CSV table of C-alpha atoms and ligand atoms in Angstrom, one decimal:
chain,number,residue,atom,x,y,z
A,9,UNK,CA,100.7,139.2,83.5
A,10,UNK,CA,97.2,139.1,85.4
A,11,UNK,CA,97.1,139.9,89.2
A,12,UNK,CA,94.0,139.1,91.4
A,13,UNK,CA,94.0,140.9,94.9
A,14,UNK,CA,91.7,138.0,96.7
A,15,UNK,CA,91.5,140.7,99.9
A,16,UNK,CA,90.8,144.2,99.5
A,17,UNK,CA,88.2,146.8,101.4
A,18,UNK,CA,88.6,149.5,98.7
A,19,UNK,CA,84.8,150.6,99.7
A,20,UNK,CA,86.1,152.0,103.0
A,21,UNK,CA,86.0,155.6,103.7
A,22,UNK,CA,90.2,155.6,103.6
A,23,UNK,CA,89.7,155.8,100.0
A,24,UNK,CA,86.7,158.5,99.7
A,25,UNK,CA,89.0,161.1,98.4
A,26,UNK,CA,90.6,158.9,95.6
A,27,UNK,CA,88.9,155.7,95.2
A,28,UNK,CA,88.7,155.7,91.2
A,29,UNK,CA,92.7,156.6,91.1
A,30,UNK,CA,93.6,153.6,93.4
A,31,UNK,CA,91.5,151.4,91.1
A,32,UNK,CA,93.3,152.9,87.9
A,33,UNK,CA,96.5,152.3,89.7
A,34,UNK,CA,95.6,148.9,90.6
A,35,UNK,CA,94.8,148.2,87.0
A,36,UNK,CA,98.2,149.6,85.7
A,37,UNK,CA,99.8,147.3,88.0
A,38,UNK,CA,98.1,144.5,86.4
A,39,UNK,CA,95.8,143.8,89.1
A,40,UNK,CA,92.5,143.0,86.8
A,41,UNK,CA,90.6,141.5,89.8
A,42,UNK,CA,89.7,142.2,93.1
A,43,UNK,CA,87.4,140.6,95.7
A,44,UNK,CA,86.0,142.5,98.3
A,45,UNK,CA,85.0,140.7,101.6
A,46,UNK,CA,82.5,142.5,103.7
A,47,UNK,CA,83.0,143.9,107.1
A,48,UNK,CA,79.4,144.4,108.7
A,49,UNK,CA,75.8,145.6,107.9
A,50,UNK,CA,77.1,149.3,107.3
A,51,UNK,CA,79.7,148.3,104.9
A,52,UNK,CA,77.3,146.2,102.5
A,53,UNK,CA,75.8,149.4,100.5
A,54,UNK,CA,79.3,151.0,99.8
A,55,UNK,CA,80.8,147.9,98.7
A,56,UNK,CA,77.6,146.9,96.4
A,57,UNK,CA,77.8,150.2,94.7
A,58,UNK,CA,81.7,150.2,94.1
A,59,UNK,CA,81.1,146.7,92.7
A,60,UNK,CA,78.7,147.8,90.5
A,61,UNK,CA,80.9,150.4,89.0
A,62,UNK,CA,83.5,148.0,88.1
A,63,UNK,CA,81.5,144.7,86.5
A,64,UNK,CA,83.8,142.2,85.5
A,65,UNK,CA,86.9,143.2,87.9
A,66,UNK,CA,85.5,144.0,91.3
A,67,UNK,CA,83.3,141.0,93.3
A,68,UNK,CA,81.6,141.2,96.4
A,69,UNK,CA,81.7,138.6,99.3
A,70,UNK,CA,79.3,138.5,102.3
A,71,UNK,CA,79.9,137.8,105.9
A,72,UNK,CA,80.3,139.3,109.2
A,73,UNK,CA,83.8,140.1,110.5
A,74,UNK,CA,84.8,138.7,114.0
A,75,UNK,CA,85.9,142.0,115.3
A,76,UNK,CA,82.0,143.4,114.8
A,77,UNK,CA,80.7,140.3,116.6
A,78,UNK,CA,79.2,141.7,119.6
A,79,UNK,CA,75.9,140.9,121.7
A,80,UNK,CA,73.7,141.5,119.1
A,81,UNK,CA,75.4,139.2,116.7
A,82,UNK,CA,72.3,137.2,115.9
A,83,UNK,CA,70.4,140.0,114.8
A,84,UNK,CA,73.3,141.0,112.5
A,85,UNK,CA,73.7,137.8,111.1
A,86,UNK,CA,70.1,137.5,110.3
A,87,UNK,CA,70.4,140.9,108.1
A,88,UNK,CA,73.9,139.3,106.6
A,89,UNK,CA,71.4,136.3,105.8
A,90,UNK,CA,69.1,138.5,104.1
A,91,UNK,CA,71.7,139.9,102.0
A,92,UNK,CA,73.0,136.4,100.9
A,93,UNK,CA,69.7,135.5,100.1
A,94,UNK,CA,69.0,138.4,97.7
A,95,UNK,CA,72.3,138.8,95.6
A,96,UNK,CA,75.1,137.5,93.9
A,97,UNK,CA,78.3,136.7,96.1
A,98,UNK,CA,81.3,135.3,95.8
A,99,UNK,CA,82.6,134.1,98.9
A,100,UNK,CA,81.3,134.2,102.9
A,101,UNK,CA,83.5,136.5,104.9
A,102,UNK,CA,85.3,137.9,106.0
A,103,UNK,CA,84.5,135.7,109.2
A,104,UNK,CA,86.8,133.8,111.7
A,105,UNK,CA,88.1,134.7,115.1
A,106,UNK,CA,90.1,137.5,116.5
A,107,UNK,CA,91.3,137.1,120.0
A,108,UNK,CA,94.0,140.2,120.0
A,109,UNK,CA,91.8,143.2,120.1
A,110,UNK,CA,89.2,141.9,122.4
A,111,UNK,CA,88.2,138.6,124.2
A,112,UNK,CA,84.8,139.6,125.4
A,113,UNK,CA,82.9,137.9,122.7
A,114,UNK,CA,85.0,135.0,122.2
A,115,UNK,CA,82.4,132.6,122.5
A,116,UNK,CA,80.1,134.5,120.2
A,117,UNK,CA,82.5,134.7,117.7
A,118,UNK,CA,82.7,131.0,117.6
A,119,UNK,CA,79.3,130.8,117.5
A,120,UNK,CA,79.1,133.4,114.4
A,121,UNK,CA,81.9,131.4,112.7
A,122,UNK,CA,79.9,128.3,112.8
A,123,UNK,CA,76.9,129.7,111.4
A,124,UNK,CA,78.8,131.1,108.6
A,125,UNK,CA,80.7,127.7,107.9
A,126,UNK,CA,77.3,126.4,107.5
A,127,UNK,CA,76.1,129.3,105.1
A,128,UNK,CA,79.5,128.4,103.0
A,129,UNK,CA,78.2,124.9,102.7
A,130,UNK,CA,74.6,125.6,101.9
A,131,UNK,CA,75.4,128.5,99.4
A,132,UNK,CA,78.5,126.7,98.0
A,133,UNK,CA,80.8,129.5,98.5
A,134,UNK,CA,84.3,129.9,99.6
A,135,UNK,CA,84.9,130.8,103.4
A,136,UNK,CA,87.3,134.0,103.9
A,137,UNK,CA,88.6,133.4,107.4
A,138,UNK,CA,90.3,136.0,109.5
A,139,UNK,CA,92.7,134.2,112.3
A,140,UNK,CA,94.5,136.6,114.9
A,141,UNK,CA,95.7,134.6,117.9
A,142,UNK,CA,93.1,132.2,117.3
A,143,UNK,CA,94.7,129.3,115.2
A,144,UNK,CA,93.9,126.7,117.9
A,145,UNK,CA,90.3,127.9,118.1
A,146,UNK,CA,89.5,127.9,114.4
A,147,UNK,CA,91.3,124.6,113.7
A,148,UNK,CA,89.1,122.9,116.6
A,149,UNK,CA,86.0,124.4,114.8
A,150,UNK,CA,87.6,123.3,111.3
A,151,UNK,CA,88.3,119.8,112.4
A,152,UNK,CA,84.9,119.5,113.4
A,153,UNK,CA,83.2,120.9,110.4
A,154,UNK,CA,85.2,120.2,107.5
A,155,UNK,CA,83.8,118.1,104.5
A,156,UNK,CA,84.0,117.8,100.8
A,157,UNK,CA,81.9,120.7,100.7
A,158,UNK,CA,83.7,123.0,102.5
A,159,UNK,CA,86.5,125.2,100.5
A,160,UNK,CA,88.2,128.8,101.4
A,161,UNK,CA,91.2,130.6,102.5
A,162,UNK,CA,93.1,131.6,105.5
A,163,UNK,CA,93.6,135.3,104.6
A,164,UNK,CA,96.7,137.2,105.4
A,165,UNK,CA,98.2,133.8,106.6
A,166,UNK,CA,101.1,134.5,109.2
A,167,UNK,CA,101.5,131.2,110.7
A,168,UNK,CA,104.2,128.4,110.9
A,169,UNK,CA,105.0,125.9,108.3
A,170,UNK,CA,103.3,123.1,110.9
A,171,UNK,CA,100.1,125.2,110.5
A,172,UNK,CA,100.5,125.9,106.9
A,173,UNK,CA,100.4,122.2,106.3
A,174,UNK,CA,97.6,121.7,108.8
A,175,UNK,CA,95.6,123.9,106.6
A,176,UNK,CA,96.6,122.1,103.4
A,177,UNK,CA,95.5,118.7,104.9
A,178,UNK,CA,92.0,120.0,105.1
A,179,UNK,CA,91.9,119.8,101.1
A,180,UNK,CA,90.0,122.5,99.9
A,181,UNK,CA,92.0,125.6,101.6
A,182,UNK,CA,94.5,128.0,100.2
A,183,UNK,CA,96.7,130.3,102.2
A,184,UNK,CA,96.2,134.2,101.7
A,185,UNK,CA,99.5,135.7,101.3
A,186,UNK,CA,99.7,139.5,102.0
A,187,UNK,CA,102.2,142.2,102.6
A,188,UNK,CA,103.6,140.7,105.8
A,189,UNK,CA,105.7,138.6,103.4
A,190,UNK,CA,108.0,141.9,102.6
A,191,UNK,CA,108.3,142.5,106.2
A,192,UNK,CA,111.8,141.8,107.8
A,193,UNK,CA,112.1,138.8,110.1
A,194,UNK,CA,108.6,137.9,109.6
A,195,UNK,CA,109.6,134.3,108.7
A,196,UNK,CA,106.9,134.1,106.3
A,197,UNK,CA,109.0,133.9,103.4
A,198,UNK,CA,110.8,130.6,104.9
A,199,UNK,CA,107.1,129.0,105.0
A,200,UNK,CA,106.2,130.1,101.9
A,201,UNK,CA,109.4,128.6,100.1
A,202,UNK,CA,107.8,125.4,101.1
A,203,UNK,CA,104.2,125.4,100.3
A,204,UNK,CA,103.2,124.6,96.6
A,205,UNK,CA,102.1,127.7,94.7
A,206,UNK,CA,99.1,126.1,93.5
A,207,UNK,CA,97.9,126.4,97.3
A,208,UNK,CA,98.4,130.3,97.5
A,209,UNK,CA,96.3,133.4,96.9
A,210,UNK,CA,97.9,136.9,96.5
A,211,UNK,CA,96.2,139.8,98.9
A,212,UNK,CA,96.4,143.5,100.0
A,213,UNK,CA,93.9,143.4,102.8
A,214,UNK,CA,94.0,147.2,101.7
A,215,UNK,CA,94.1,149.7,103.7
A,216,UNK,CA,96.1,147.8,106.0
A,217,UNK,CA,99.1,145.8,106.2
A,218,UNK,CA,101.2,147.7,103.2
A,219,UNK,CA,104.0,145.8,102.0
A,220,UNK,CA,107.6,147.1,102.4
A,221,UNK,CA,108.7,150.2,101.6
A,222,UNK,CA,105.3,151.3,102.3
A,223,UNK,CA,104.7,149.5,105.7
A,224,UNK,CA,102.4,151.7,108.2
A,225,UNK,CA,101.0,153.7,105.6
A,226,UNK,CA,97.5,153.3,103.8
A,227,UNK,CA,97.6,150.1,101.7
A,228,UNK,CA,96.0,149.8,98.1
A,229,UNK,CA,95.5,147.0,95.6
A,230,UNK,CA,98.5,148.3,92.9
A,231,UNK,CA,100.9,147.0,95.7
A,232,UNK,CA,100.0,143.3,95.2
A,233,UNK,CA,102.8,143.8,92.4
A,234,UNK,CA,105.4,144.0,95.7
A,235,UNK,CA,104.0,140.8,97.2
A,236,UNK,CA,103.9,138.9,93.9
A,237,UNK,CA,107.6,139.8,93.2
A,238,UNK,CA,108.8,139.3,96.9
A,239,UNK,CA,107.1,135.7,96.2
A,240,UNK,CA,108.9,135.1,93.0
A,241,UNK,CA,111.7,136.1,94.8
A,242,UNK,CA,111.4,133.4,97.7
A,243,UNK,CA,110.4,130.8,95.3
A,244,UNK,CA,113.0,131.8,92.4
A,245,UNK,CA,110.5,131.8,89.7
A,246,UNK,CA,109.5,134.6,87.3
A,247,UNK,CA,106.9,136.8,88.7
A,248,UNK,CA,104.7,136.1,85.5
A,249,UNK,CA,104.3,132.6,86.9
A,250,UNK,CA,103.3,133.8,90.2
A,251,UNK,CA,100.9,135.9,89.0
A,252,UNK,CA,99.3,133.5,86.5
A,253,UNK,CA,99.2,130.6,89.2
A,254,UNK,CA,97.8,132.7,91.9
A,255,UNK,CA,95.1,134.2,89.8
A,256,UNK,CA,94.1,130.7,88.5
A,257,UNK,CA,93.8,129.5,92.2
A,258,UNK,CA,91.6,132.6,92.8
A,259,UNK,CA,89.3,131.8,89.7
A,260,UNK,CA,89.0,128.2,90.8
A,261,UNK,CA,88.1,129.1,94.5
A,262,UNK,CA,86.1,132.3,94.0
A,263,UNK,CA,84.5,131.0,90.4
A,264,UNK,CA,84.5,135.0,89.3
A,265,UNK,CA,84.9,134.0,85.9
B,15,NI,NI1,90.0,142.5,105.8
């Protein structure tokens, strides 16, 4: 059984004390591949250093996180673009719109998302979208920009069935399913039941969003197994089938092997 954590921030300082143990536990749990979305220009170096330690297993992505879009976002995006031009990357992200924490730079977040969508097309890389209190804004932009070249994932999807179906209608987008699936009363289990497995990716978003029974604690990629087991239960299929299909989906989207 091979699992793929399509969204994990293992380079963050939360893992400074025991990072190699965390990655060993992930391998032990069957998590063979991990995709690392970038956050801002300060996280590029630690992310690349970590990926270099685990070639063939850890893969970096490049983008600017929406909560890090401020008045200087154009300068920051230029630096991100320089990295894109000088490296091997597996996705554009994470990008998106977050109106939960702060709406001050809502307009700038939209502009930054549109720029990163252009890059996804230009560099032929999947887009990793972070959406928080912002489905309307993001759908408006994807409606406007979607074409055959655009692929990606709505990371940590927690929306309704109607929102899930709208995402699938775009054609080349997946739903990223994380620890929220295991939360009581999230309602995500009912949505996930009706979405085809070949449109889903698994992710932890470590160190955030730990699944039950670790809710509120630091998350790590080994806990992807708990999410896979929950999805298997929801869909009433073997966990091996969940692992194999979601890994195949991840390979198809991110082309890491
Ligand atoms: Ni993230």
